[in-house]
mmCIF file of C-alpha atoms and ligand atoms in Angstrom:
data_model
loop_
_atom_site.group_PDB
_atom_site.id
_atom_site.type_symbol
_atom_site.label_atom_id
_atom_site.label_comp_id
_atom_site.label_asym_id
_atom_site.label_seq_id
_atom_site.Cartn_x
_atom_site.Cartn_y
_atom_site.Cartn_z
ATOM 1 C CA UNK A 1097 120.719 1.409 52.236
ATOM 2 C CA UNK A 1098 124.287 2.624 51.750
ATOM 3 C CA UNK A 1099 124.876 4.786 48.709
ATOM 4 C CA UNK A 1100 127.214 2.152 47.271
ATOM 5 C CA UNK A 1101 124.500 -0.509 47.443
ATOM 6 C CA UNK A 1102 121.859 1.931 46.317
ATOM 7 C CA UNK A 1103 123.827 2.847 43.214
ATOM 8 C CA UNK A 1104 124.624 -0.790 42.492
ATOM 9 C CA UNK A 1105 120.926 -1.660 42.883
ATOM 10 C CA UNK A 1106 119.894 1.176 40.641
ATOM 11 C CA UNK A 1107 122.471 -0.038 38.151
ATOM 12 C CA UNK A 1108 120.951 -3.517 38.000
ATOM 13 C CA UNK A 1109 117.497 -2.097 37.415
ATOM 14 C CA UNK A 1110 118.818 0.130 34.671
ATOM 15 C CA UNK A 1111 120.801 -2.548 32.984
ATOM 16 C CA UNK A 1112 117.621 -4.592 32.750
ATOM 17 C CA UNK A 1113 115.749 -1.566 31.367
ATOM 18 C CA UNK A 1114 118.477 -1.075 28.765
ATOM 19 C CA UNK A 1115 118.505 -4.706 27.790
ATOM 20 C CA UNK A 1116 114.762 -4.559 27.175
ATOM 21 C CA UNK A 1117 115.215 -2.345 24.128
ATOM 22 C CA UNK A 1118 115.776 1.162 25.502
ATOM 23 C CA UNK A 1119 119.434 1.410 24.521
ATOM 24 C CA UNK A 1120 120.130 4.243 22.138
ATOM 25 C CA UNK A 1121 117.085 6.256 23.189
ATOM 26 C CA UNK A 1122 119.306 9.356 23.111
ATOM 27 C CA UNK A 1123 119.397 9.310 19.290
ATOM 28 C CA UNK A 1124 115.625 9.467 19.134
ATOM 29 C CA UNK A 1125 115.526 12.110 21.862
ATOM 30 C CA UNK A 1126 118.020 14.271 19.946
ATOM 31 C CA UNK A 1127 115.845 13.989 16.821
ATOM 32 C CA UNK A 1128 112.903 15.088 18.960
ATOM 33 C CA UNK A 1129 114.897 18.095 20.218
ATOM 34 C CA UNK A 1130 115.776 19.074 16.650
ATOM 35 C CA UNK A 1131 112.105 18.937 15.706
ATOM 36 C CA UNK A 1132 111.163 21.123 18.691
ATOM 37 C CA UNK A 1133 113.938 23.612 17.822
ATOM 38 C CA UNK A 1134 112.478 23.978 14.324
ATOM 39 C CA UNK A 1135 108.990 24.429 15.771
ATOM 40 C CA UNK A 1136 110.297 27.172 18.050
ATOM 41 C CA UNK A 1137 112.054 28.946 15.176
ATOM 42 C CA UNK A 1138 108.858 28.794 13.102
ATOM 43 C CA UNK A 1139 106.863 30.143 16.045
ATOM 44 C CA UNK A 1140 109.296 33.013 16.626
ATOM 45 C CA UNK A 1141 109.066 33.913 12.952
ATOM 46 C CA UNK A 1142 105.302 33.858 13.007
ATOM 47 C CA UNK A 1143 105.159 35.967 16.173
ATOM 48 C CA UNK A 1144 107.524 38.463 14.491
ATOM 49 C CA UNK A 1145 105.225 38.757 11.478
ATOM 50 C CA UNK A 1146 107.598 36.876 9.166
ATOM 51 C CA UNK A 1147 110.968 37.792 10.644
ATOM 52 C CA UNK A 1148 112.653 36.870 13.907
ATOM 53 C CA UNK A 1149 113.620 39.447 16.530
ATOM 54 C CA UNK A 1150 116.996 38.054 17.555
ATOM 55 C CA UNK A 1151 117.029 40.032 20.801
ATOM 56 C CA UNK A 1152 113.977 38.195 22.134
ATOM 57 C CA UNK A 1153 114.903 34.898 23.811
ATOM 58 C CA UNK A 1154 112.518 32.054 24.645
ATOM 59 C CA UNK A 1155 112.333 31.840 28.435
ATOM 60 C CA UNK A 1156 109.344 29.761 29.567
ATOM 61 C CA UNK A 1157 105.941 28.312 28.750
ATOM 62 C CA UNK A 1158 103.506 28.254 31.656
ATOM 63 C CA UNK A 1159 101.751 24.966 32.231
ATOM 64 C CA UNK A 1160 98.466 26.367 30.913
ATOM 65 C CA UNK A 1161 99.995 27.910 27.742
ATOM 66 C CA UNK A 1162 101.441 26.580 24.498
ATOM 67 C CA UNK A 1163 103.569 29.437 23.129
ATOM 68 C CA UNK A 1164 106.994 30.602 24.332
ATOM 69 C CA UNK A 1165 107.121 33.640 26.571
ATOM 70 C CA UNK A 1166 110.195 35.507 25.309
ATOM 71 C CA UNK A 1167 112.273 38.070 27.152
ATOM 72 C CA UNK A 1168 114.481 40.797 25.779
ATOM 73 C CA UNK A 1169 118.205 40.142 26.071
ATOM 74 C CA UNK A 1170 119.078 42.880 28.545
ATOM 75 C CA UNK A 1171 121.727 42.740 31.285
ATOM 76 C CA UNK A 1172 119.129 41.928 33.959
ATOM 77 C CA UNK A 1173 117.793 38.831 32.121
ATOM 78 C CA UNK A 1174 119.890 35.852 33.222
ATOM 79 C CA UNK A 1175 118.507 33.242 30.810
ATOM 80 C CA UNK A 1176 119.352 34.777 27.417
ATOM 81 C CA UNK A 1177 122.322 32.488 26.746
ATOM 82 C CA UNK A 1178 120.410 29.212 26.884
ATOM 83 C CA UNK A 1179 118.463 29.466 23.619
ATOM 84 C CA UNK A 1180 121.555 30.337 21.561
ATOM 85 C CA UNK A 1181 123.303 27.466 23.377
ATOM 86 C CA UNK A 1182 120.515 25.058 22.421
ATOM 87 C CA UNK A 1183 120.869 26.137 18.796
ATOM 88 C CA UNK A 1184 124.620 25.455 18.919
ATOM 89 C CA UNK A 1185 124.008 21.998 20.380
ATOM 90 C CA UNK A 1186 121.392 21.316 17.714
ATOM 91 C CA UNK A 1187 123.881 22.439 15.065
ATOM 92 C CA UNK A 1188 126.417 20.044 16.601
ATOM 93 C CA UNK A 1189 123.897 17.214 16.252
ATOM 94 C CA UNK A 1190 122.591 18.015 12.779
ATOM 95 C CA UNK A 1191 125.396 19.914 11.036
ATOM 96 C CA UNK A 1192 122.629 22.004 9.472
ATOM 97 C CA UNK A 1193 124.038 25.346 8.305
ATOM 98 C CA UNK A 1194 120.614 26.995 8.627
ATOM 99 C CA UNK A 1195 120.608 26.198 12.351
ATOM 100 C CA UNK A 1196 124.174 27.520 12.631
ATOM 101 C CA UNK A 1197 123.082 30.832 11.099
ATOM 102 C CA UNK A 1198 120.250 31.141 13.605
ATOM 103 C CA UNK A 1199 122.671 30.282 16.428
ATOM 104 C CA UNK A 1200 125.011 33.039 15.282
ATOM 105 C CA UNK A 1201 122.280 35.661 15.105
ATOM 106 C CA UNK A 1202 120.903 34.937 18.574
ATOM 107 C CA UNK A 1203 124.408 34.645 20.052
ATOM 108 C CA UNK A 1204 125.560 37.946 18.611
ATOM 109 C CA UNK A 1205 122.730 39.852 20.233
ATOM 110 C CA UNK A 1206 124.521 39.175 23.545
ATOM 111 C CA UNK A 1207 127.747 40.867 22.485
ATOM 112 C CA UNK A 1208 126.846 43.985 24.506
ATOM 113 C CA UNK A 1209 127.482 42.023 27.708
ATOM 114 C CA UNK A 1210 131.217 41.990 27.005
ATOM 115 C CA UNK A 1211 131.437 45.774 27.310
ATOM 116 C CA UNK A 1212 128.700 46.486 29.857
ATOM 117 C CA UNK A 1213 129.643 46.738 33.552
ATOM 118 C CA UNK A 1214 128.764 43.451 35.263
ATOM 119 C CA UNK A 1215 125.209 43.505 36.554
ATOM 120 C CA UNK A 1216 125.638 40.221 38.438
ATOM 121 C CA UNK A 1217 127.321 36.796 38.388
ATOM 122 C CA UNK A 1218 125.147 35.327 35.619
ATOM 123 C CA UNK A 1219 127.599 36.393 32.901
ATOM 124 C CA UNK A 1220 128.890 32.839 32.649
ATOM 125 C CA UNK A 1221 125.436 31.405 31.958
ATOM 126 C CA UNK A 1222 124.829 34.203 29.487
ATOM 127 C CA UNK A 1223 128.047 34.208 27.524
ATOM 128 C CA UNK A 1224 129.584 30.769 27.989
ATOM 129 C CA UNK A 1225 126.429 28.855 26.965
ATOM 130 C CA UNK A 1226 126.124 31.040 23.843
ATOM 131 C CA UNK A 1227 129.561 32.302 22.765
ATOM 132 C CA UNK A 1228 131.340 29.455 24.561
ATOM 133 C CA UNK A 1229 129.565 26.767 22.560
ATOM 134 C CA UNK A 1230 129.800 28.912 19.445
ATOM 135 C CA UNK A 1231 133.561 29.256 19.834
ATOM 136 C CA UNK A 1232 133.978 25.552 20.622
ATOM 137 C CA UNK A 1233 132.291 24.681 17.331
ATOM 138 C CA UNK A 1234 133.512 27.477 15.025
ATOM 139 C CA UNK A 1235 136.756 28.919 16.468
ATOM 140 C CA UNK A 1236 135.538 32.339 15.429
ATOM 141 C CA UNK A 1237 138.192 34.694 16.959
ATOM 142 C CA UNK A 1238 135.625 37.428 17.558
ATOM 143 C CA UNK A 1239 133.720 35.016 19.807
ATOM 144 C CA UNK A 1240 136.875 34.305 21.786
ATOM 145 C CA UNK A 1241 137.374 38.008 22.442
ATOM 146 C CA UNK A 1242 133.799 38.373 23.689
ATOM 147 C CA UNK A 1243 134.351 35.515 26.156
ATOM 148 C CA UNK A 1244 137.662 36.945 27.387
ATOM 149 C CA UNK A 1245 136.211 40.422 27.860
ATOM 150 C CA UNK A 1246 133.170 39.040 29.661
ATOM 151 C CA UNK A 1247 135.365 36.942 31.967
ATOM 152 C CA UNK A 1248 137.225 40.123 32.949
ATOM 153 C CA UNK A 1249 133.893 41.789 33.592
ATOM 154 C CA UNK A 1250 132.706 38.905 35.800
ATOM 155 C CA UNK A 1251 135.978 39.124 37.761
ATOM 156 C CA UNK A 1252 135.139 42.690 38.799
ATOM 157 C CA UNK A 1253 132.546 41.162 41.153
ATOM 158 C CA UNK A 1254 135.229 39.194 43.012
ATOM 159 C CA UNK A 1255 135.898 40.479 46.520
ATOM 160 C CA UNK A 1256 139.344 39.380 47.805
ATOM 161 C CA UNK A 1257 138.442 39.989 51.459
ATOM 162 C CA UNK A 1258 135.704 37.387 51.142
ATOM 163 C CA UNK A 1259 137.330 35.190 48.512
ATOM 164 C CA UNK A 1260 134.193 34.777 46.417
ATOM 165 C CA UNK A 1261 132.302 36.581 43.693
ATOM 166 C CA UNK A 1262 129.494 38.847 44.873
ATOM 167 C CA UNK A 1263 126.617 37.111 43.077
ATOM 168 C CA UNK A 1264 123.885 39.696 43.454
ATOM 169 C CA UNK A 1265 125.239 43.225 44.110
ATOM 170 C CA UNK A 1266 121.666 44.491 44.218
ATOM 171 C CA UNK A 1267 120.836 42.238 47.174
ATOM 172 C CA UNK A 1268 123.597 43.122 49.652
ATOM 173 C CA UNK A 1269 121.132 45.116 51.769
ATOM 174 C CA UNK A 1270 118.428 42.456 51.573
ATOM 175 C CA UNK A 1271 120.711 39.636 52.793
ATOM 176 C CA UNK A 1272 122.749 41.790 55.160
ATOM 177 C CA UNK A 1273 126.119 41.218 53.511
ATOM 178 C CA UNK A 1274 128.128 39.931 50.596
ATOM 179 C CA UNK A 1275 126.034 37.181 49.021
ATOM 180 C CA UNK A 1276 127.235 34.183 47.045
ATOM 181 C CA UNK A 1277 124.665 31.856 45.555
ATOM 182 C CA UNK A 1278 125.225 28.228 44.636
ATOM 183 C CA UNK A 1279 124.334 28.890 40.977
ATOM 184 C CA UNK A 1280 127.507 31.008 40.824
ATOM 185 C CA UNK A 1281 129.574 27.794 40.676
ATOM 186 C CA UNK A 1282 128.581 27.390 37.016
ATOM 187 C CA UNK A 1283 129.973 30.786 36.076
ATOM 188 C CA UNK A 1284 133.439 29.711 37.211
ATOM 189 C CA UNK A 1285 133.778 27.655 34.035
ATOM 190 C CA UNK A 1286 134.140 30.786 31.925
ATOM 191 C CA UNK A 1287 136.871 32.088 34.253
ATOM 192 C CA UNK A 1288 138.768 28.806 34.041
ATOM 193 C CA UNK A 1289 138.449 28.752 30.272
ATOM 194 C CA UNK A 1290 139.616 32.356 29.913
ATOM 195 C CA UNK A 1291 142.616 31.739 32.171
ATOM 196 C CA UNK A 1292 143.774 28.993 29.791
ATOM 197 C CA UNK A 1293 142.935 30.711 26.526
ATOM 198 C CA UNK A 1294 144.753 34.013 26.561
ATOM 199 C CA UNK A 1295 143.005 35.690 29.484
ATOM 200 C CA UNK A 1296 144.567 36.713 32.796
ATOM 201 C CA UNK A 1297 145.886 33.557 34.554
ATOM 202 C CA UNK A 1298 144.644 34.991 37.865
ATOM 203 C CA UNK A 1299 141.066 34.308 36.735
ATOM 204 C CA UNK A 1300 141.740 30.683 37.685
ATOM 205 C CA UNK A 1301 142.814 31.785 41.182
ATOM 206 C CA UNK A 1302 139.500 33.609 41.561
ATOM 207 C CA UNK A 1303 137.553 30.526 40.491
ATOM 208 C CA UNK A 1304 139.512 28.250 42.856
ATOM 209 C CA UNK A 1305 139.168 30.644 45.785
ATOM 210 C CA UNK A 1306 135.422 30.902 45.135
ATOM 211 C CA UNK A 1307 134.990 27.123 44.910
ATOM 212 C CA UNK A 1308 137.050 26.523 48.061
ATOM 213 C CA UNK A 1309 135.258 29.082 50.208
ATOM 214 C CA UNK A 1310 131.890 27.867 48.938
ATOM 215 C CA UNK A 1311 132.901 24.307 49.818
ATOM 216 C CA UNK A 1312 133.819 25.387 53.352
ATOM 217 C CA UNK A 1313 130.721 27.386 54.182
ATOM 218 C CA UNK A 1314 127.815 26.762 51.855
ATOM 219 C CA UNK A 1315 127.070 23.150 52.818
ATOM 220 C CA UNK A 1316 125.614 21.517 55.882
ATOM 221 C CA UNK A 1317 127.287 18.568 57.575
ATOM 222 C CA UNK A 1318 125.309 16.164 55.387
ATOM 223 C CA UNK A 1319 126.586 17.916 52.206
ATOM 224 C CA UNK A 1320 123.232 19.474 51.307
ATOM 225 C CA UNK A 1321 123.629 23.070 50.212
ATOM 226 C CA UNK A 1322 122.402 26.482 51.219
ATOM 227 C CA UNK A 1323 121.241 28.478 48.233
ATOM 228 C CA UNK A 1324 122.856 31.646 49.572
ATOM 229 C CA UNK A 1325 125.914 32.191 51.755
ATOM 230 C CA UNK A 1326 126.116 35.600 53.384
ATOM 231 C CA UNK A 1327 129.538 36.961 54.362
ATOM 232 C CA UNK A 1328 130.623 40.038 56.281
ATOM 233 C CA UNK A 1329 131.466 42.617 53.644
ATOM 234 C CA UNK A 1330 134.356 44.052 55.676
ATOM 235 C CA UNK A 1331 135.943 40.967 57.257
ATOM 236 C CA UNK A 1332 134.855 38.254 54.808
ATOM 237 C CA UNK A 1333 133.624 36.096 57.722
ATOM 238 C CA UNK A 1334 130.726 33.737 57.065
ATOM 239 C CA UNK A 1335 127.536 35.080 58.674
ATOM 240 C CA UNK A 1336 124.775 32.657 57.659
ATOM 241 C CA UNK A 1337 123.430 30.244 55.087
ATOM 242 C CA UNK A 1338 119.919 30.960 53.852
ATOM 243 C CA UNK A 1339 117.616 30.141 50.995
ATOM 244 C CA UNK A 1340 116.146 32.325 48.301
ATOM 245 C CA UNK A 1341 114.461 29.954 45.886
ATOM 246 C CA UNK A 1342 114.212 26.916 48.138
ATOM 247 C CA UNK A 1343 111.524 26.066 50.683
ATOM 248 C CA UNK A 1344 113.438 26.882 53.878
ATOM 249 C CA UNK A 1345 116.925 27.770 55.027
ATOM 250 C CA UNK A 1346 117.373 24.208 56.282
ATOM 251 C CA UNK A 1347 116.164 22.319 53.191
ATOM 252 C CA UNK A 1348 117.816 21.042 50.008
ATOM 253 C CA UNK A 1349 116.615 23.137 47.070
ATOM 254 C CA UNK A 1350 116.852 20.727 44.126
ATOM 255 C CA UNK A 1351 118.380 23.042 41.558
ATOM 256 C CA UNK A 1352 120.836 24.498 44.055
ATOM 257 C CA UNK A 1353 122.163 21.005 44.750
ATOM 258 C CA UNK A 1354 122.210 20.371 40.995
ATOM 259 C CA UNK A 1355 124.393 23.447 40.453
ATOM 260 C CA UNK A 1356 126.743 22.162 43.171
ATOM 261 C CA UNK A 1357 127.016 18.717 41.544
ATOM 262 C CA UNK A 1358 127.662 20.219 38.135
ATOM 263 C CA UNK A 1359 129.958 22.943 39.473
ATOM 264 C CA UNK A 1360 132.340 20.751 41.480
ATOM 265 C CA UNK A 1361 132.502 18.175 38.692
ATOM 266 C CA UNK A 1362 133.433 20.950 36.272
ATOM 267 C CA UNK A 1363 136.006 22.393 38.711
ATOM 268 C CA UNK A 1364 137.681 18.979 38.978
ATOM 269 C CA UNK A 1365 137.874 18.778 35.187
ATOM 270 C CA UNK A 1366 139.342 22.269 34.978
ATOM 271 C CA UNK A 1367 141.864 22.035 37.853
ATOM 272 C CA UNK A 1368 142.594 18.350 38.437
ATOM 273 C CA UNK A 1369 142.279 19.061 42.193
ATOM 274 C CA UNK A 1370 141.045 15.887 43.859
ATOM 275 C CA UNK A 1371 139.329 17.797 46.663
ATOM 276 C CA UNK A 1372 136.744 18.832 44.059
ATOM 277 C CA UNK A 1373 136.329 15.278 42.803
ATOM 278 C CA UNK A 1374 135.766 14.022 46.361
ATOM 279 C CA UNK A 1375 133.340 16.819 47.074
ATOM 280 C CA UNK A 1376 131.399 16.346 43.832
ATOM 281 C CA UNK A 1377 130.729 12.763 44.932
ATOM 282 C CA UNK A 1378 129.579 13.805 48.390
ATOM 283 C CA UNK A 1379 127.101 16.367 47.089
ATOM 284 C CA UNK A 1380 125.909 13.877 44.463
ATOM 285 C CA UNK A 1381 125.391 10.979 46.851
ATOM 286 C CA UNK A 1382 123.075 12.875 49.196
ATOM 287 C CA UNK A 1383 121.045 14.007 46.177
ATOM 288 C CA UNK A 1384 120.758 10.500 44.708
ATOM 289 C CA UNK A 1385 119.836 8.959 48.051
ATOM 290 C CA UNK A 1386 116.747 11.126 48.363
ATOM 291 C CA UNK A 1387 115.365 11.044 44.815
ATOM 292 C CA UNK A 1388 111.850 9.827 44.105
ATOM 293 C CA UNK A 1389 111.359 6.682 42.036
ATOM 294 C CA UNK A 1390 111.440 8.353 38.638
ATOM 295 C CA UNK A 1391 114.731 10.138 39.399
ATOM 296 C CA UNK A 1392 113.236 13.605 38.846
ATOM 297 C CA UNK A 1393 113.312 15.573 42.125
ATOM 298 C CA UNK A 1394 110.582 17.577 43.725
ATOM 299 C CA UNK A 1395 111.525 21.245 43.412
ATOM 300 C CA UNK A 1396 112.802 21.088 46.990
ATOM 301 C CA UNK A 1397 113.551 17.786 48.713
ATOM 302 C CA UNK A 1398 111.430 18.937 51.671
ATOM 303 C CA UNK A 1399 108.746 20.725 49.667
ATOM 304 C CA UNK A 1400 105.322 20.875 51.248
ATOM 305 C CA UNK A 1401 102.788 18.472 49.780
ATOM 306 C CA UNK A 1402 105.138 15.718 48.597
ATOM 307 C CA UNK A 1403 104.222 13.499 46.684
ATOM 308 C CA UNK A 1404 101.938 16.052 45.001
ATOM 309 C CA UNK A 1405 104.491 18.872 45.049
ATOM 310 C CA UNK A 1406 105.788 20.161 41.683
ATOM 311 C CA UNK A 1407 108.887 18.540 40.258
ATOM 312 C CA UNK A 1408 111.936 20.261 38.850
ATOM 313 C CA UNK A 1409 112.886 18.670 35.541
ATOM 314 C CA UNK A 1410 115.618 21.287 35.147
ATOM 315 C CA UNK A 1411 117.468 19.916 38.169
ATOM 316 C CA UNK A 1412 117.215 16.405 36.733
ATOM 317 C CA UNK A 1413 118.648 17.586 33.400
ATOM 318 C CA UNK A 1414 121.530 19.475 35.059
ATOM 319 C CA UNK A 1415 122.404 16.491 37.257
ATOM 320 C CA UNK A 1416 122.137 14.001 34.379
ATOM 321 C CA UNK A 1417 124.600 16.052 32.379
ATOM 322 C CA UNK A 1418 126.972 16.413 35.329
ATOM 323 C CA UNK A 1419 126.854 12.717 36.239
ATOM 324 C CA UNK A 1420 127.712 11.644 32.710
ATOM 325 C CA UNK A 1421 130.914 13.626 33.187
ATOM 326 C CA UNK A 1422 131.537 12.604 36.814
ATOM 327 C CA UNK A 1423 131.133 8.941 35.850
ATOM 328 C CA UNK A 1424 134.228 9.307 33.684
ATOM 329 C CA UNK A 1425 136.332 10.427 36.678
ATOM 330 C CA UNK A 1426 135.179 7.839 39.221
ATOM 331 C CA UNK A 1427 136.478 4.300 38.935
ATOM 332 C CA UNK A 1428 134.632 1.029 39.266
ATOM 333 C CA UNK A 1429 131.158 0.318 40.483
ATOM 334 C CA UNK A 1430 130.564 3.798 41.822
ATOM 335 C CA UNK A 1431 131.374 5.515 38.519
ATOM 336 C CA UNK A 1432 129.231 2.982 36.661
ATOM 337 C CA UNK A 1433 126.422 3.718 39.108
ATOM 338 C CA UNK A 1434 126.616 7.437 38.334
ATOM 339 C CA UNK A 1435 126.342 6.751 34.627
ATOM 340 C CA UNK A 1436 123.416 4.433 35.175
ATOM 341 C CA UNK A 1437 121.658 6.986 37.382
ATOM 342 C CA UNK A 1438 122.157 9.635 34.685
ATOM 343 C CA UNK A 1439 120.672 7.319 32.070
ATOM 344 C CA UNK A 1440 117.675 6.686 34.291
ATOM 345 C CA UNK A 1441 117.177 10.455 34.683
ATOM 346 C CA UNK A 1442 117.335 10.941 30.929
ATOM 347 C CA UNK A 1443 114.993 8.044 30.271
ATOM 348 C CA UNK A 1444 112.488 9.560 32.671
ATOM 349 C CA UNK A 1445 112.831 13.002 31.105
ATOM 350 C CA UNK A 1446 112.423 11.432 27.665
ATOM 351 C CA UNK A 1447 109.144 9.752 28.599
ATOM 352 C CA UNK A 1448 105.712 11.158 27.886
ATOM 353 C CA UNK A 1449 105.489 12.252 31.521
ATOM 354 C CA UNK A 1450 108.161 14.918 30.969
ATOM 355 C CA UNK A 1451 108.546 15.628 27.234
ATOM 356 C CA UNK A 1452 106.297 18.381 25.865
ATOM 357 C CA UNK A 1453 105.881 16.530 22.560
ATOM 358 C CA UNK A 1454 103.071 17.952 20.421
ATOM 359 C CA UNK A 1455 101.603 20.063 23.237
ATOM 360 C CA UNK A 1456 104.285 22.789 23.086
ATOM 361 C CA UNK A 1457 107.554 23.527 21.292
ATOM 362 C CA UNK A 1458 109.783 23.239 24.390
ATOM 363 C CA UNK A 1459 111.620 19.969 24.993
ATOM 364 C CA UNK A 1460 110.456 19.423 28.574
ATOM 365 C CA UNK A 1461 107.568 20.102 30.953
ATOM 366 C CA UNK A 1462 107.561 20.274 34.757
ATOM 367 C CA UNK A 1463 110.358 22.570 35.832
ATOM 368 C CA UNK A 1464 110.078 24.940 38.773
ATOM 369 C CA UNK A 1465 111.880 28.270 38.661
ATOM 370 C CA UNK A 1466 111.015 30.206 41.801
ATOM 371 C CA UNK A 1467 108.326 28.548 43.915
ATOM 372 C CA UNK A 1468 108.459 31.021 46.851
ATOM 373 C CA UNK A 1469 107.654 33.834 44.374
ATOM 374 C CA UNK A 1470 105.014 31.722 42.568
ATOM 375 C CA UNK A 1471 107.063 32.181 39.405
ATOM 376 C CA UNK A 1472 107.606 29.519 36.726
ATOM 377 C CA UNK A 1473 106.040 26.725 38.769
ATOM 378 C CA UNK A 1474 105.551 23.446 36.865
ATOM 379 C CA UNK A 1475 106.518 25.116 33.604
ATOM 380 C CA UNK A 1476 108.710 24.594 30.572
ATOM 381 C CA UNK A 1477 111.874 26.601 31.256
ATOM 382 C CA UNK A 1478 114.633 27.194 28.751
ATOM 383 C CA UNK A 1479 117.524 26.075 30.960
ATOM 384 C CA UNK A 1480 115.927 22.665 31.486
ATOM 385 C CA UNK A 1481 115.972 22.237 27.706
ATOM 386 C CA UNK A 1482 119.590 23.429 27.496
ATOM 387 C CA UNK A 1483 120.916 20.895 30.007
ATOM 388 C CA UNK A 1484 118.691 18.145 28.584
ATOM 389 C CA UNK A 1485 120.153 18.433 25.071
ATOM 390 C CA UNK A 1486 123.653 18.807 26.558
ATOM 391 C CA UNK A 1487 123.183 15.608 28.554
ATOM 392 C CA UNK A 1488 121.832 13.730 25.526
ATOM 393 C CA UNK A 1489 124.880 14.798 23.530
ATOM 394 C CA UNK A 1490 127.188 13.658 26.326
ATOM 395 C CA UNK A 1491 125.450 10.291 26.427
ATOM 396 C CA UNK A 1492 125.694 9.940 22.660
ATOM 397 C CA UNK A 1493 129.429 10.678 22.855
ATOM 398 C CA UNK A 1494 129.895 8.167 25.683
ATOM 399 C CA UNK A 1495 128.120 5.540 23.619
ATOM 400 C CA UNK A 1496 130.558 6.257 20.794
ATOM 401 C CA UNK A 1497 128.036 7.601 18.299
HETATM 402 N N1 LIG B 1340 120.188 30.795 38.657
HETATM 403 C C1 LIG B 1340 118.861 30.905 39.092
HETATM 404 C C2 LIG B 1340 118.152 29.611 39.149
HETATM 405 O O1 LIG B 1340 118.716 28.548 39.130
HETATM 406 O O2 LIG B 1340 116.936 29.655 39.215
#
């Protein structure tokens, strides 16, 4: 079936689901998220013997466990920005000053990143999800300075001869060259923001160069992505596309494709360049075409053991959020189809099959972090929760509530 027909068909199914009483489910889901946030805060307080250690960030809950595994906010820990970001989103939903105070305390324990030499590309995830949302909601000038300083730090990883950011300096030897990973697309948002908000305007040139070179080399002919592109450190020439967290070099790792969908949609918003809008649709369409019935992908689209392979709810949450934005840029039936697909993803994630509900304080179950390393397989993972609440907020805004 062509993607146009597929999306139109999906749209009809969804419209009938919505008309059977599921409209407005996002309000209930946001109330659920607020309840889980309060459970997590209570748990963190209890674990701390009555006070919270604001440098310890919820990271994951293994399938067999019920309590958050927290990690210290150090430069090597890439996920520390998501929990503060969730608190900011929950504050946006509830307006509760107590949640805002918790958001501030967790956010501010990441301040050190703005004056620490860049460890790797994850600075955008770390600082834009936390300080970025905090600044968007409070306009605290100190937060703005942290973002600007961190953007400058991230830019130190840019290599002009290649034209992209070196994502993992520690892995140059392992991959045999300058490495750029698909996840890095998300960190470009902080560079674009800084370039427009008092930072060096050339930060936007870095982001555009990175997005363009990634577009040229990090996708196969069918628009599925390689997790990692390896470039010659001296000449900048593309050497190879490989995987790190996916199943094989030739397969579509679900979250990698999700980062591409989100990243090119965001780059279109930030630059207005239609090549990004066209590309965002191409990388989206191949993802949508191959989804299973419940719209939540297997962790890799060619994972061994499908249909019993683990899912990746985090990819579904990232894509749902991205498609709610992309739908606003694409006219007609196709744009409507993207919105309807995003709603279907969120409805699936909001069902008892994917919500943690009373079993644990996370929002979602069934994400897969790093299957080849047997790490965070079929678990609750903090970034799934971050993009889930972000997507619910976007849907609420689209529905005019
Ligand atoms: N950025 C690492 C991941 O998506 O797992």
